[in-house]
XYZ file of C-alpha atoms in Angstrom:
272
model
C -56.316 -74.570 29.908
C -52.747 -73.253 29.928
C -51.344 -71.000 27.221
C -48.596 -72.473 25.091
C -45.105 -71.518 26.154
C -43.311 -68.740 24.286
C -39.646 -67.911 24.649
C -37.830 -64.663 23.920
C -34.147 -63.831 23.864
C -32.582 -60.413 24.353
C -29.930 -59.360 21.831
C -27.386 -57.188 23.627
C -24.591 -56.780 21.092
C -24.140 -56.341 17.343
C -20.691 -56.669 15.794
C -21.490 -56.497 12.070
C -24.300 -57.079 9.596
C -23.035 -60.598 8.883
C -22.690 -61.430 12.578
C -26.207 -60.140 13.276
C -27.657 -62.248 10.465
C -25.837 -65.368 11.714
C -26.918 -64.732 15.305
C -30.565 -64.162 14.375
C -30.677 -67.372 12.325
C -28.993 -69.317 15.139
C -31.479 -68.034 17.734
C -34.354 -68.919 15.415
C -32.863 -72.402 15.076
C -32.633 -72.769 18.848
C -36.425 -72.510 18.978
C -36.873 -68.995 20.332
C -40.182 -67.386 19.411
C -39.139 -63.738 19.752
C -35.847 -61.891 19.301
C -35.818 -58.849 21.578
C -33.710 -55.692 21.411
C -33.475 -53.388 24.465
C -33.582 -49.595 24.410
C -30.586 -48.232 26.285
C -27.930 -45.799 25.175
C -24.864 -47.909 24.445
C -27.007 -50.884 23.357
C -27.983 -51.666 19.739
C -30.490 -49.294 18.101
C -33.765 -51.230 18.195
C -35.472 -50.633 14.860
C -32.491 -50.944 12.444
C -31.399 -54.118 14.216
C -34.885 -55.635 14.100
C -35.246 -54.884 10.380
C -31.872 -56.514 9.665
C -32.795 -59.532 11.821
C -36.096 -59.849 9.982
C -34.293 -59.961 6.638
C -32.124 -62.857 7.861
C -34.943 -64.983 9.319
C -38.379 -66.257 8.400
C -40.350 -67.291 11.486
C -38.965 -65.705 14.661
C -40.912 -62.669 15.814
C -39.135 -59.387 16.539
C -39.667 -57.279 19.628
C -38.484 -54.353 21.716
C -37.834 -55.209 25.357
C -38.522 -52.522 26.186
C -38.671 -49.120 24.533
C -38.349 -46.177 26.880
C -41.625 -44.477 25.974
C -40.354 -41.123 27.230
C -37.710 -41.068 24.483
C -40.356 -40.879 21.736
C -43.135 -38.732 20.328
C -46.082 -41.027 19.598
C -46.570 -40.166 15.907
C -42.876 -40.611 15.106
C -42.720 -43.867 17.033
C -45.838 -45.117 15.238
C -44.116 -44.424 11.897
C -41.079 -46.521 12.883
C -43.339 -49.291 14.163
C -45.425 -49.329 10.982
C -42.446 -49.733 8.683
C -40.630 -52.208 10.908
C -43.783 -54.320 11.022
C -44.112 -54.038 7.243
C -40.481 -55.012 6.602
C -40.732 -57.963 8.984
C -43.907 -59.291 7.325
C -46.020 -58.577 10.391
C -43.675 -60.154 12.944
C -43.215 -57.121 15.216
C -44.189 -56.940 18.894
C -43.666 -53.662 20.743
C -42.540 -53.708 24.352
C -42.814 -50.443 26.271
C -41.664 -49.177 29.643
C -41.551 -45.862 31.471
C -37.746 -45.509 31.598
C -35.797 -45.465 34.830
C -32.134 -44.552 34.158
C -31.678 -40.847 34.901
C -28.215 -40.787 33.291
C -29.691 -41.895 29.947
C -32.242 -39.077 29.990
C -29.448 -36.624 30.728
C -27.243 -38.034 27.955
C -30.162 -37.741 25.533
C -30.681 -34.124 26.686
C -34.187 -34.921 27.870
C -35.814 -33.985 31.175
C -36.178 -36.770 33.721
C -39.767 -36.480 34.970
C -41.025 -37.894 38.239
C -42.075 -41.546 38.118
C -45.789 -40.748 37.985
C -45.364 -38.411 35.033
C -43.284 -41.011 33.187
C -46.045 -43.581 33.639
C -48.662 -41.049 32.489
C -46.645 -40.460 29.339
C -46.294 -44.212 28.805
C -50.085 -44.467 28.899
C -50.364 -41.626 26.380
C -47.945 -43.350 23.984
C -49.646 -46.719 24.436
C -53.094 -45.299 23.738
C -51.805 -43.612 20.585
C -50.196 -46.806 19.308
C -53.290 -48.872 20.070
C -55.305 -46.460 17.918
C -52.853 -46.010 15.051
C -51.148 -49.443 14.987
C -53.835 -51.759 16.364
C -52.446 -54.881 14.703
C -49.093 -54.770 16.527
C -49.106 -56.538 19.931
C -48.057 -54.367 22.878
C -46.150 -55.554 25.940
C -45.767 -53.292 28.968
C -43.190 -54.360 31.519
C -42.595 -53.211 35.078
C -43.471 -53.798 38.691
C -45.136 -50.738 40.241
C -48.854 -50.294 40.792
C -49.346 -47.411 38.385
C -47.411 -49.037 35.570
C -49.138 -52.397 35.978
C -52.488 -50.599 36.003
C -51.642 -49.132 32.589
C -50.549 -52.569 31.377
C -53.760 -54.159 32.650
C -55.890 -51.612 30.795
C -53.994 -51.267 27.532
C -51.472 -54.062 26.838
C -51.974 -57.539 25.470
C -48.831 -58.791 27.226
C -47.850 -57.899 30.786
C -44.163 -58.156 31.625
C -43.356 -58.982 35.250
C -39.913 -58.427 36.702
C -39.897 -60.879 39.595
C -38.888 -58.042 41.924
C -39.743 -58.241 45.595
C -42.881 -56.487 46.817
C -42.857 -55.119 50.335
C -44.827 -57.202 52.840
C -45.868 -59.745 50.166
C -45.148 -63.353 51.075
C -45.502 -64.337 47.400
C -44.642 -61.271 45.282
C -45.583 -62.824 41.939
C -48.966 -63.935 43.208
C -49.554 -60.460 44.626
C -48.617 -58.752 41.343
C -50.733 -61.109 39.213
C -53.618 -60.537 41.597
C -53.150 -56.785 41.280
C -53.278 -57.036 37.478
C -56.376 -59.238 37.700
C -58.194 -56.576 39.725
C -57.065 -53.764 37.424
C -57.847 -55.626 34.191
C -61.352 -56.781 35.056
C -62.924 -58.519 32.080
C -59.673 -58.184 30.090
C -57.707 -60.434 32.420
C -58.324 -63.729 30.631
C -57.009 -62.253 27.359
C -53.657 -61.223 28.869
C -50.381 -63.054 28.320
C -47.816 -62.830 31.142
C -44.091 -62.535 30.524
C -41.229 -62.918 32.986
C -37.669 -61.732 32.390
C -35.185 -64.449 33.397
C -31.907 -62.895 34.546
C -29.813 -65.963 35.409
C -29.500 -69.376 33.738
C -26.768 -71.970 34.340
C -24.581 -72.353 31.262
C -22.349 -75.202 32.480
C -22.666 -78.652 34.067
C -22.667 -77.324 37.658
C -26.270 -76.133 37.364
C -25.275 -72.942 39.211
C -26.103 -69.688 37.389
C -24.051 -66.508 37.281
C -25.986 -64.124 39.534
C -24.184 -60.917 38.551
C -27.006 -59.555 36.370
C -29.661 -60.434 38.950
C -27.603 -58.770 41.678
C -27.589 -55.478 39.772
C -31.316 -55.217 40.490
C -31.103 -56.485 44.085
C -27.634 -55.560 45.379
C -28.493 -56.133 49.042
C -29.799 -59.672 48.559
C -27.830 -62.775 49.492
C -27.022 -65.548 47.030
C -29.698 -67.688 48.670
C -32.313 -64.978 48.201
C -31.330 -64.447 44.576
C -31.425 -68.176 43.830
C -34.962 -68.279 45.233
C -36.133 -65.547 42.846
C -38.498 -66.686 40.070
C -36.261 -64.739 37.667
C -33.374 -67.146 38.378
C -33.156 -70.694 37.023
C -30.796 -73.321 38.374
C -30.166 -77.042 38.343
C -30.486 -79.467 35.443
C -32.439 -78.985 32.238
C -35.255 -81.010 33.794
C -35.153 -78.833 36.931
C -35.428 -75.661 34.862
C -38.217 -77.042 32.687
C -40.124 -78.085 35.807
C -39.647 -74.605 37.300
C -41.160 -72.984 34.206
C -44.072 -75.418 34.214
C -44.699 -74.494 37.855
C -44.626 -70.766 37.046
C -47.182 -71.327 34.310
C -49.394 -73.529 36.466
C -49.241 -71.360 39.583
C -49.189 -67.827 38.151
C -50.262 -68.125 34.535
C -46.855 -66.998 33.228
C -46.202 -68.672 29.888
C -43.771 -66.328 28.128
C -40.161 -66.158 29.305
C -37.292 -63.991 28.087
C -33.617 -64.826 28.645
C -30.430 -62.980 27.767
C -28.269 -63.619 24.703
C -25.491 -65.232 26.767
C -27.994 -67.800 28.039
C -29.377 -68.754 24.639
C -27.404 -71.898 23.847
C -27.923 -73.457 27.270
C -31.576 -72.439 27.394
C -32.240 -74.039 23.999
C -32.166 -77.407 25.806
C -34.913 -76.200 28.142
C -37.019 -75.090 25.152
C -36.606 -78.537 23.606
C -37.653 -80.190 26.888
C -40.870 -78.161 26.990
C -41.954 -78.886 23.427
């Protein structure tokens, strides 16, 4: 029995309070289930934006995709989460990651720990939130073994990146299998999310690969187009691709970028 599809959209710019309210209502009208805000310096501040979006909407859930756990002390983060969840009438979902941009740590005047220490701190924050805010769903997103082990043990939603895995013929199958082994009896309760980085927005059916290429600069166009994080072709083609990802890997929750929202709304309609 497959999970129902869910669709998220990442909000990457805020021009004014009125523009944010209009955008949030439009995305809700397109059929998106979750409005996500990232956590990068230079991007919108997650919690104020989510509270404002909540005030302008009634059904769309609100999420972080994803908070850099190393930027926060657990008790202070739990306070922001509690009030954001309250002000959104219980619509908050918290996405967490370990952080990876050294320049952002330096700009925030924070040390940039080794990857293992960042993942350890992510686990510490996640455990604290699970204890103090147990009603708020937690997503952990990433690709490495240690991070996915934390997600398998502590999160309700596991975010996959679609990145290549060395020596794996089918990287997504390998990563889902890794989570299955790490989660044990929890596996059947987990929801899997995939970040979609390219969607065609015109009649050609060919997506803009510039965002995808930022994460795989050495890959050819053909390799990028073959990535599960890239959609191409007609609305029917894209809908079929998402059905196949759900059937083959159990991924039922997909997140696209704000610039893809209008075009992707047709895919949402085709799947419902």
